[in-house]
């Protein structure tokens, strides 16, 4: 075991459970701050029930990835949570089995048990699945049998899934009985035989256990920013690095480069992500993506000319995203104005793209808007890009990744 693993084992504090679920893409044409509000509601209800039933809680509360502090690295936080959780709680849905992110969470926790010398019986004891959305015609899916057993006394659960019971007031009593039963199981497992925190493998070290459609879609993150050596003399060095890819426009808030935050959002929506300096791209812009733009590129004629060449005739599926830390400096305001004028009116008339071109001045705004832009870029690519068209069910837009995107008029969508 490495020294890093030894240090992590001694510093981690066990938590009762890790909640794993398939992230929902935002509804097309909307600005959803939280596309998974029902998952959030379930998490808080389950956490409260666990803490009540534990009586004298000795462990940390459960883990839900939407509560990760923005300034930290999300993948590192998830690895730490998987390394310290007593129980793994997957919310089973069609999307759970087709997206790579939840599958890797599943594989990482299971591999942690294997590395600790624990077998399949212990995995089945510590993996407590929930039927979140029904899986018709798929009785052999991993974890489904256990998930159905959880609500075997509630007939509406197997037919509708726990999310529907949560949403509909006539089923509230059934919903809470299932939540309390799950919480009791979590407390029993965590109290009877505490699992010593031990490092879970990273997502790069594991392969999800579920079948996926071949050829995961690619999303490009282009970075249009100076490196430290390219900065004009009157620009502060905070937030810049050896290459443009190191750019952090909000250095007081950020732990990672901005491109890493953008990549993690796209990965959660099941894209393979490639990050490039916009000046180094060799291929045509024939995949969906986003261009992260530092207004300080407008400080020198050469950089601004390079940006102008890049964004000329930019396809609708590559969205420009302006990011800056402050507009208090008149010089910065001038550069922001130059970039906005260069970008002109957005080809897509969605509010999200307009906001991206106007720019954001905080990491919170950036992270909130990024999932909407990923979904919008994908949607524009499918409508206008160089892809083969096929007949599609009228209810849904197709997706490059697993699962459908619901059209703008649809009010709800499944995870």
GROMACS .gro file of C-alpha atoms in nm:
model
  415
    1UNK     CA    1   0.000   0.000   0.000
    2UNK     CA    2   0.137   0.343  -0.094
    3UNK     CA    3   0.209   0.617   0.161
    4UNK     CA    4  -0.074   0.819   0.006
    5UNK     CA    5  -0.318   0.533   0.063
    6UNK     CA    6  -0.197   0.491   0.421
    7UNK     CA    7  -0.249   0.862   0.492
    8UNK     CA    8  -0.594   0.852   0.335
    9UNK     CA    9  -0.693   0.548   0.543
   10UNK     CA   10  -0.597   0.728   0.866
   11UNK     CA   11  -0.770   1.058   0.782
   12UNK     CA   12  -1.100   0.942   0.630
   13UNK     CA   13  -1.410   0.935   0.847
   14UNK     CA   14  -1.668   0.667   0.770
   15UNK     CA   15  -2.008   0.778   0.643
   16UNK     CA   16  -2.334   0.585   0.648
   17UNK     CA   17  -2.399   0.565   0.274
   18UNK     CA   18  -2.303   0.679  -0.075
   19UNK     CA   19  -2.593   0.771  -0.304
   20UNK     CA   20  -2.535   0.677  -0.669
   21UNK     CA   21  -2.767   0.781  -0.953
   22UNK     CA   22  -2.779   0.871  -1.323
   23UNK     CA   23  -2.755   1.245  -1.377
   24UNK     CA   24  -3.037   1.393  -1.584
   25UNK     CA   25  -2.956   1.628  -1.871
   26UNK     CA   26  -3.138   1.961  -1.832
   27UNK     CA   27  -3.456   2.005  -2.031
   28UNK     CA   28  -3.386   2.161  -2.369
   29UNK     CA   29  -3.454   2.533  -2.379
   30UNK     CA   30  -3.456   2.577  -2.000
   31UNK     CA   31  -3.217   2.696  -1.729
   32UNK     CA   32  -3.258   2.426  -1.467
   33UNK     CA   33  -3.040   2.494  -1.166
   34UNK     CA   34  -3.110   2.141  -1.041
   35UNK     CA   35  -3.224   1.882  -1.299
   36UNK     CA   36  -3.250   1.615  -1.028
   37UNK     CA   37  -3.465   1.774  -0.753
   38UNK     CA   38  -3.638   1.446  -0.665
   39UNK     CA   39  -3.305   1.278  -0.605
   40UNK     CA   40  -3.208   1.563  -0.373
   41UNK     CA   41  -3.538   1.531  -0.185
   42UNK     CA   42  -3.490   1.156  -0.148
   43UNK     CA   43  -3.134   1.199  -0.023
   44UNK     CA   44  -3.232   1.441   0.252
   45UNK     CA   45  -3.523   1.223   0.359
   46UNK     CA   46  -3.304   0.913   0.372
   47UNK     CA   47  -3.026   1.095   0.556
   48UNK     CA   48  -3.268   1.226   0.819
   49UNK     CA   49  -3.418   0.880   0.867
   50UNK     CA   50  -3.072   0.725   0.907
   51UNK     CA   51  -2.969   0.982   1.165
   52UNK     CA   52  -3.292   0.930   1.363
   53UNK     CA   53  -3.261   0.553   1.365
   54UNK     CA   54  -2.893   0.559   1.451
   55UNK     CA   55  -2.989   0.722   1.784
   56UNK     CA   56  -2.629   0.812   1.869
   57UNK     CA   57  -2.476   0.862   1.523
   58UNK     CA   58  -2.105   0.791   1.520
   59UNK     CA   59  -2.049   0.825   1.146
   60UNK     CA   60  -2.071   1.111   0.900
   61UNK     CA   61  -2.401   1.161   0.718
   62UNK     CA   62  -2.459   1.017   0.372
   63UNK     CA   63  -2.291   1.144   0.055
   64UNK     CA   64  -2.471   1.316  -0.234
   65UNK     CA   65  -2.252   1.455  -0.513
   66UNK     CA   66  -2.458   1.770  -0.564
   67UNK     CA   67  -2.339   1.887  -0.222
   68UNK     CA   68  -1.970   1.880  -0.312
   69UNK     CA   69  -1.807   2.219  -0.252
   70UNK     CA   70  -1.759   2.387  -0.588
   71UNK     CA   71  -1.399   2.483  -0.523
   72UNK     CA   72  -1.285   2.123  -0.477
   73UNK     CA   73  -1.212   1.853  -0.733
   74UNK     CA   74  -1.532   1.654  -0.787
   75UNK     CA   75  -1.364   1.328  -0.885
   76UNK     CA   76  -1.134   1.345  -0.583
   77UNK     CA   77  -1.433   1.413  -0.356
   78UNK     CA   78  -1.625   1.120  -0.503
   79UNK     CA   79  -1.325   0.889  -0.462
   80UNK     CA   80  -1.294   0.996  -0.099
   81UNK     CA   81  -1.665   0.937  -0.040
   82UNK     CA   82  -1.648   0.592  -0.199
   83UNK     CA   83  -1.346   0.517   0.019
   84UNK     CA   84  -1.533   0.593   0.340
   85UNK     CA   85  -1.896   0.486   0.285
   86UNK     CA   86  -2.036   0.190   0.476
   87UNK     CA   87  -2.317   0.123   0.226
   88UNK     CA   88  -2.364   0.185  -0.146
   89UNK     CA   89  -2.718   0.295  -0.245
   90UNK     CA   90  -2.779   0.296  -0.624
   91UNK     CA   91  -3.101   0.445  -0.761
   92UNK     CA   92  -3.183   0.202  -1.041
   93UNK     CA   93  -3.332   0.348  -1.360
   94UNK     CA   94  -3.292   0.292  -1.735
   95UNK     CA   95  -3.026   0.562  -1.738
   96UNK     CA   96  -2.834   0.401  -1.453
   97UNK     CA   97  -2.748   0.103  -1.670
   98UNK     CA   98  -2.657   0.296  -1.983
   99UNK     CA   99  -2.440   0.579  -1.852
  100UNK     CA  100  -2.079   0.525  -1.760
  101UNK     CA  101  -2.054   0.753  -1.453
  102UNK     CA  102  -2.286   0.557  -1.216
  103UNK     CA  103  -2.142   0.229  -1.343
  104UNK     CA  104  -1.794   0.345  -1.242
  105UNK     CA  105  -1.919   0.443  -0.896
  106UNK     CA  106  -2.063   0.092  -0.864
  107UNK     CA  107  -1.738  -0.069  -0.983
  108UNK     CA  108  -1.518   0.149  -0.761
  109UNK     CA  109  -1.706   0.066  -0.441
  110UNK     CA  110  -1.717  -0.305  -0.525
  111UNK     CA  111  -1.346  -0.311  -0.607
  112UNK     CA  112  -1.275  -0.140  -0.274
  113UNK     CA  113  -1.441  -0.435  -0.099
  114UNK     CA  114  -1.245  -0.682  -0.311
  115UNK     CA  115  -0.917  -0.511  -0.224
  116UNK     CA  116  -1.015  -0.531   0.143
  117UNK     CA  117  -1.050  -0.908   0.109
  118UNK     CA  118  -1.431  -0.908   0.120
  119UNK     CA  119  -1.629  -1.133  -0.111
  120UNK     CA  120  -1.954  -1.129  -0.303
  121UNK     CA  121  -2.164  -1.187   0.010
  122UNK     CA  122  -2.032  -0.868   0.166
  123UNK     CA  123  -2.099  -0.676  -0.155
  124UNK     CA  124  -2.462  -0.791  -0.154
  125UNK     CA  125  -2.493  -0.690   0.210
  126UNK     CA  126  -2.346  -0.344   0.156
  127UNK     CA  127  -2.512  -0.266  -0.180
  128UNK     CA  128  -2.874  -0.168  -0.111
  129UNK     CA  129  -3.037  -0.082  -0.447
  130UNK     CA  130  -3.358   0.119  -0.487
  131UNK     CA  131  -3.599   0.092  -0.781
  132UNK     CA  132  -3.610   0.460  -0.874
  133UNK     CA  133  -3.771   0.431  -1.218
  134UNK     CA  134  -3.925   0.103  -1.345
  135UNK     CA  135  -3.725  -0.125  -1.575
  136UNK     CA  136  -3.992  -0.306  -1.780
  137UNK     CA  137  -3.880  -0.623  -1.951
  138UNK     CA  138  -3.538  -0.628  -1.781
  139UNK     CA  139  -3.572  -0.869  -1.486
  140UNK     CA  140  -3.206  -0.975  -1.487
  141UNK     CA  141  -3.047  -0.634  -1.435
  142UNK     CA  142  -2.784  -0.631  -1.156
  143UNK     CA  143  -2.935  -0.526  -0.825
  144UNK     CA  144  -3.295  -0.532  -0.945
  145UNK     CA  145  -3.399  -0.834  -0.739
  146UNK     CA  146  -3.271  -0.670  -0.418
  147UNK     CA  147  -3.434  -0.340  -0.513
  148UNK     CA  148  -3.774  -0.507  -0.556
  149UNK     CA  149  -3.739  -0.682  -0.221
  150UNK     CA  150  -3.696  -0.345  -0.050
  151UNK     CA  151  -4.055  -0.248  -0.132
  152UNK     CA  152  -4.213  -0.593  -0.155
  153UNK     CA  153  -4.488  -0.491   0.089
  154UNK     CA  154  -4.584  -0.186  -0.120
  155UNK     CA  155  -4.756  -0.289  -0.449
  156UNK     CA  156  -4.724   0.055  -0.611
  157UNK     CA  157  -4.346   0.050  -0.571
  158UNK     CA  158  -4.267  -0.231  -0.817
  159UNK     CA  159  -4.502  -0.087  -1.077
  160UNK     CA  160  -4.410   0.280  -1.052
  161UNK     CA  161  -4.072   0.311  -0.879
  162UNK     CA  162  -3.987   0.514  -0.571
  163UNK     CA  163  -3.960   0.845  -0.756
  164UNK     CA  164  -4.329   0.831  -0.850
  165UNK     CA  165  -4.425   0.746  -0.492
  166UNK     CA  166  -4.229   1.051  -0.376
  167UNK     CA  167  -4.397   1.281  -0.628
  168UNK     CA  168  -4.758   1.173  -0.573
  169UNK     CA  169  -4.923   1.264  -0.243
  170UNK     CA  170  -5.153   0.953  -0.229
  171UNK     CA  171  -4.838   0.737  -0.208
  172UNK     CA  172  -4.653   0.934   0.058
  173UNK     CA  173  -4.711   0.680   0.335
  174UNK     CA  174  -4.578   0.399   0.115
  175UNK     CA  175  -4.282   0.614   0.018
  176UNK     CA  176  -4.180   0.684   0.378
  177UNK     CA  177  -4.221   0.324   0.483
  178UNK     CA  178  -3.973   0.223   0.213
  179UNK     CA  179  -3.731   0.504   0.302
  180UNK     CA  180  -3.742   0.412   0.669
  181UNK     CA  181  -3.690   0.044   0.587
  182UNK     CA  182  -3.386   0.133   0.374
  183UNK     CA  183  -3.249   0.359   0.649
  184UNK     CA  184  -3.290   0.079   0.903
  185UNK     CA  185  -3.089  -0.155   0.681
  186UNK     CA  186  -2.814   0.104   0.640
  187UNK     CA  187  -2.791   0.159   1.015
  188UNK     CA  188  -2.789  -0.216   1.082
  189UNK     CA  189  -2.503  -0.280   0.837
  190UNK     CA  190  -2.300   0.020   0.955
  191UNK     CA  191  -2.350  -0.059   1.324
  192UNK     CA  192  -2.298  -0.433   1.319
  193UNK     CA  193  -1.970  -0.445   1.131
  194UNK     CA  194  -1.801  -0.114   1.055
  195UNK     CA  195  -1.600  -0.114   0.735
  196UNK     CA  196  -1.263   0.051   0.790
  197UNK     CA  197  -1.210   0.337   0.542
  198UNK     CA  198  -0.980   0.224   0.262
  199UNK     CA  199  -0.892   0.388  -0.071
  200UNK     CA  200  -1.137   0.312  -0.351
  201UNK     CA  201  -0.991   0.299  -0.703
  202UNK     CA  202  -1.026   0.603  -0.926
  203UNK     CA  203  -1.261   0.605  -1.223
  204UNK     CA  204  -0.960   0.561  -1.450
  205UNK     CA  205  -0.881   0.231  -1.277
  206UNK     CA  206  -1.220   0.066  -1.314
  207UNK     CA  207  -1.459  -0.031  -1.588
  208UNK     CA  208  -1.834  -0.007  -1.539
  209UNK     CA  209  -2.009  -0.346  -1.511
  210UNK     CA  210  -2.302  -0.263  -1.739
  211UNK     CA  211  -2.327  -0.285  -2.115
  212UNK     CA  212  -2.297   0.042  -2.303
  213UNK     CA  213  -2.367   0.143  -2.659
  214UNK     CA  214  -2.043   0.133  -2.861
  215UNK     CA  215  -1.866   0.455  -2.946
  216UNK     CA  216  -1.921   0.696  -2.657
  217UNK     CA  217  -1.989   1.045  -2.792
  218UNK     CA  218  -1.709   1.304  -2.776
  219UNK     CA  219  -1.744   1.655  -2.635
  220UNK     CA  220  -1.465   1.909  -2.693
  221UNK     CA  221  -1.358   2.174  -2.445
  222UNK     CA  222  -1.151   2.440  -2.623
  223UNK     CA  223  -0.959   2.682  -2.402
  224UNK     CA  224  -0.901   3.032  -2.540
  225UNK     CA  225  -0.674   3.190  -2.280
  226UNK     CA  226  -0.312   3.306  -2.250
  227UNK     CA  227  -0.049   3.103  -2.073
  228UNK     CA  228   0.160   3.265  -1.800
  229UNK     CA  229   0.436   3.349  -2.047
  230UNK     CA  230   0.188   3.510  -2.289
  231UNK     CA  231   0.026   3.749  -2.042
  232UNK     CA  232   0.053   4.121  -2.112
  233UNK     CA  233   0.268   4.304  -1.859
  234UNK     CA  234  -0.024   4.474  -1.683
  235UNK     CA  235  -0.212   4.152  -1.611
  236UNK     CA  236  -0.180   3.978  -1.272
  237UNK     CA  237  -0.046   3.622  -1.275
  238UNK     CA  238  -0.309   3.469  -1.045
  239UNK     CA  239  -0.509   3.204  -1.227
  240UNK     CA  240  -0.260   3.136  -1.508
  241UNK     CA  241  -0.017   2.851  -1.560
  242UNK     CA  242   0.240   2.700  -1.790
  243UNK     CA  243  -0.019   2.636  -2.063
  244UNK     CA  244  -0.353   2.787  -2.158
  245UNK     CA  245  -0.523   2.474  -2.023
  246UNK     CA  246  -0.420   2.576  -1.668
  247UNK     CA  247  -0.639   2.889  -1.678
  248UNK     CA  248  -0.843   2.957  -1.362
  249UNK     CA  249  -1.050   3.276  -1.406
  250UNK     CA  250  -1.175   3.257  -1.046
  251UNK     CA  251  -0.851   3.176  -0.858
  252UNK     CA  252  -0.997   3.253  -0.516
  253UNK     CA  253  -1.274   2.996  -0.577
  254UNK     CA  254  -1.104   2.734  -0.792
  255UNK     CA  255  -0.889   2.437  -0.707
  256UNK     CA  256  -0.877   2.304  -1.065
  257UNK     CA  257  -0.849   2.465  -1.409
  258UNK     CA  258  -1.179   2.579  -1.559
  259UNK     CA  259  -1.151   2.319  -1.835
  260UNK     CA  260  -1.154   2.045  -1.569
  261UNK     CA  261  -1.483   2.168  -1.426
  262UNK     CA  262  -1.632   2.178  -1.776
  263UNK     CA  263  -1.500   1.828  -1.846
  264UNK     CA  264  -1.650   1.681  -1.532
  265UNK     CA  265  -1.994   1.821  -1.613
  266UNK     CA  266  -1.982   1.668  -1.962
  267UNK     CA  267  -1.855   1.335  -1.828
  268UNK     CA  268  -2.147   1.315  -1.585
  269UNK     CA  269  -2.372   1.343  -1.889
  270UNK     CA  270  -2.183   1.048  -2.042
  271UNK     CA  271  -1.951   1.217  -2.290
  272UNK     CA  272  -1.589   1.134  -2.350
  273UNK     CA  273  -1.420   1.473  -2.318
  274UNK     CA  274  -1.118   1.610  -2.502
  275UNK     CA  275  -0.956   1.936  -2.389
  276UNK     CA  276  -0.753   2.145  -2.635
  277UNK     CA  277  -0.589   2.484  -2.665
  278UNK     CA  278  -0.800   2.653  -2.932
  279UNK     CA  279  -0.483   2.745  -3.124
  280UNK     CA  280  -0.367   2.383  -3.144
  281UNK     CA  281  -0.673   2.220  -3.295
  282UNK     CA  282  -0.601   2.040  -3.619
  283UNK     CA  283  -0.942   1.897  -3.702
  284UNK     CA  284  -1.262   2.069  -3.814
  285UNK     CA  285  -1.520   2.155  -3.551
  286UNK     CA  286  -1.723   1.844  -3.628
  287UNK     CA  287  -1.816   1.745  -3.272
  288UNK     CA  288  -2.022   1.927  -3.005
  289UNK     CA  289  -1.822   2.141  -2.766
  290UNK     CA  290  -1.766   2.466  -2.581
  291UNK     CA  291  -1.503   2.739  -2.616
  292UNK     CA  292  -1.393   2.884  -2.281
  293UNK     CA  293  -1.281   3.241  -2.351
  294UNK     CA  294  -1.065   3.469  -2.139
  295UNK     CA  295  -1.135   3.835  -2.235
  296UNK     CA  296  -0.766   3.909  -2.182
  297UNK     CA  297  -0.704   3.748  -2.521
  298UNK     CA  298  -0.824   4.083  -2.656
  299UNK     CA  299  -0.527   4.257  -2.492
  300UNK     CA  300  -0.293   4.172  -2.780
  301UNK     CA  301  -0.366   4.199  -3.150
  302UNK     CA  302  -0.218   3.858  -3.234
  303UNK     CA  303  -0.426   3.669  -2.976
  304UNK     CA  304  -0.742   3.856  -3.063
  305UNK     CA  305  -0.688   3.785  -3.433
  306UNK     CA  306  -0.641   3.414  -3.355
  307UNK     CA  307  -0.967   3.414  -3.158
  308UNK     CA  308  -1.144   3.594  -3.442
  309UNK     CA  309  -1.030   3.327  -3.689
  310UNK     CA  310  -1.148   3.050  -3.457
  311UNK     CA  311  -1.497   3.186  -3.393
  312UNK     CA  312  -1.565   3.293  -3.752
  313UNK     CA  313  -1.844   3.069  -3.879
  314UNK     CA  314  -1.844   2.881  -3.548
  315UNK     CA  315  -2.104   2.603  -3.582
  316UNK     CA  316  -2.410   2.618  -3.357
  317UNK     CA  317  -2.297   2.301  -3.175
  318UNK     CA  318  -1.977   2.468  -3.044
  319UNK     CA  319  -2.085   2.726  -2.786
  320UNK     CA  320  -1.863   3.021  -2.686
  321UNK     CA  321  -1.849   3.076  -2.309
  322UNK     CA  322  -1.693   3.398  -2.176
  323UNK     CA  323  -1.554   3.383  -1.820
  324UNK     CA  324  -1.400   3.663  -1.613
  325UNK     CA  325  -1.337   3.732  -1.246
  326UNK     CA  326  -1.431   4.100  -1.226
  327UNK     CA  327  -1.556   4.390  -1.435
  328UNK     CA  328  -1.438   4.655  -1.190
  329UNK     CA  329  -1.124   4.724  -1.395
  330UNK     CA  330  -1.211   4.952  -1.692
  331UNK     CA  331  -0.949   4.769  -1.903
  332UNK     CA  332  -1.118   4.435  -1.839
  333UNK     CA  333  -1.455   4.584  -1.927
  334UNK     CA  334  -1.313   4.705  -2.258
  335UNK     CA  335  -1.178   4.360  -2.343
  336UNK     CA  336  -1.509   4.197  -2.250
  337UNK     CA  337  -1.684   4.439  -2.485
  338UNK     CA  338  -1.446   4.354  -2.769
  339UNK     CA  339  -1.502   3.979  -2.730
  340UNK     CA  340  -1.881   4.019  -2.708
  341UNK     CA  341  -1.878   4.231  -3.022
  342UNK     CA  342  -1.667   3.967  -3.197
  343UNK     CA  343  -1.904   3.687  -3.102
  344UNK     CA  344  -2.207   3.889  -3.212
  345UNK     CA  345  -2.560   3.756  -3.188
  346UNK     CA  346  -2.583   3.386  -3.097
  347UNK     CA  347  -2.690   3.150  -3.372
  348UNK     CA  348  -2.912   2.972  -3.123
  349UNK     CA  349  -3.169   3.194  -2.956
  350UNK     CA  350  -3.173   3.006  -2.627
  351UNK     CA  351  -3.127   3.207  -2.313
  352UNK     CA  352  -2.842   2.979  -2.201
  353UNK     CA  353  -2.628   3.057  -2.506
  354UNK     CA  354  -2.700   3.429  -2.470
  355UNK     CA  355  -2.586   3.414  -2.107
  356UNK     CA  356  -2.271   3.225  -2.204
  357UNK     CA  357  -2.181   3.490  -2.462
  358UNK     CA  358  -2.252   3.770  -2.214
  359UNK     CA  359  -2.021   3.592  -1.972
  360UNK     CA  360  -2.021   3.487  -1.606
  361UNK     CA  361  -1.812   3.623  -1.321
  362UNK     CA  362  -1.830   3.339  -1.066
  363UNK     CA  363  -1.756   2.969  -1.051
  364UNK     CA  364  -2.105   2.901  -0.919
  365UNK     CA  365  -2.264   3.059  -1.227
  366UNK     CA  366  -2.025   2.873  -1.454
  367UNK     CA  367  -2.100   2.530  -1.303
  368UNK     CA  368  -2.474   2.602  -1.301
  369UNK     CA  369  -2.483   2.698  -1.668
  370UNK     CA  370  -2.244   2.435  -1.802
  371UNK     CA  371  -2.485   2.134  -1.802
  372UNK     CA  372  -2.738   2.338  -2.000
  373UNK     CA  373  -2.473   2.430  -2.257
  374UNK     CA  374  -2.357   2.069  -2.294
  375UNK     CA  375  -2.716   1.964  -2.362
  376UNK     CA  376  -2.772   2.255  -2.600
  377UNK     CA  377  -2.452   2.181  -2.794
  378UNK     CA  378  -2.554   1.817  -2.829
  379UNK     CA  379  -2.904   1.912  -2.941
  380UNK     CA  380  -2.774   2.158  -3.203
  381UNK     CA  381  -2.531   1.895  -3.330
  382UNK     CA  382  -2.809   1.644  -3.377
  383UNK     CA  383  -3.026   1.901  -3.556
  384UNK     CA  384  -2.763   2.062  -3.778
  385UNK     CA  385  -2.436   1.871  -3.752
  386UNK     CA  386  -2.271   1.611  -3.977
  387UNK     CA  387  -2.456   1.312  -3.830
  388UNK     CA  388  -2.659   1.042  -3.996
  389UNK     CA  389  -3.031   1.106  -3.953
  390UNK     CA  390  -3.267   0.829  -3.857
  391UNK     CA  391  -3.632   0.803  -3.771
  392UNK     CA  392  -3.691   0.890  -3.405
  393UNK     CA  393  -3.987   0.854  -3.176
  394UNK     CA  394  -4.186   1.177  -3.190
  395UNK     CA  395  -4.178   1.226  -2.818
  396UNK     CA  396  -3.799   1.252  -2.787
  397UNK     CA  397  -3.500   1.418  -2.943
  398UNK     CA  398  -3.229   1.155  -2.999
  399UNK     CA  399  -2.909   1.166  -2.796
  400UNK     CA  400  -2.545   1.116  -2.885
  401UNK     CA  401  -2.504   0.952  -2.543
  402UNK     CA  402  -2.732   0.701  -2.376
  403UNK     CA  403  -3.099   0.791  -2.339
  404UNK     CA  404  -3.323   1.053  -2.500
  405UNK     CA  405  -3.341   1.426  -2.458
  406UNK     CA  406  -3.693   1.549  -2.404
  407UNK     CA  407  -3.803   1.829  -2.639
  408UNK     CA  408  -3.861   2.183  -2.509
  409UNK     CA  409  -4.236   2.147  -2.448
  410UNK     CA  410  -4.195   1.840  -2.227
  411UNK     CA  411  -4.217   1.919  -1.856
  412UNK     CA  412  -4.053   1.610  -1.710
  413UNK     CA  413  -3.783   1.368  -1.817
  414UNK     CA  414  -3.648   1.042  -1.680
  415UNK     CA  415  -3.305   0.980  -1.547
   0.00000   0.00000   0.00000
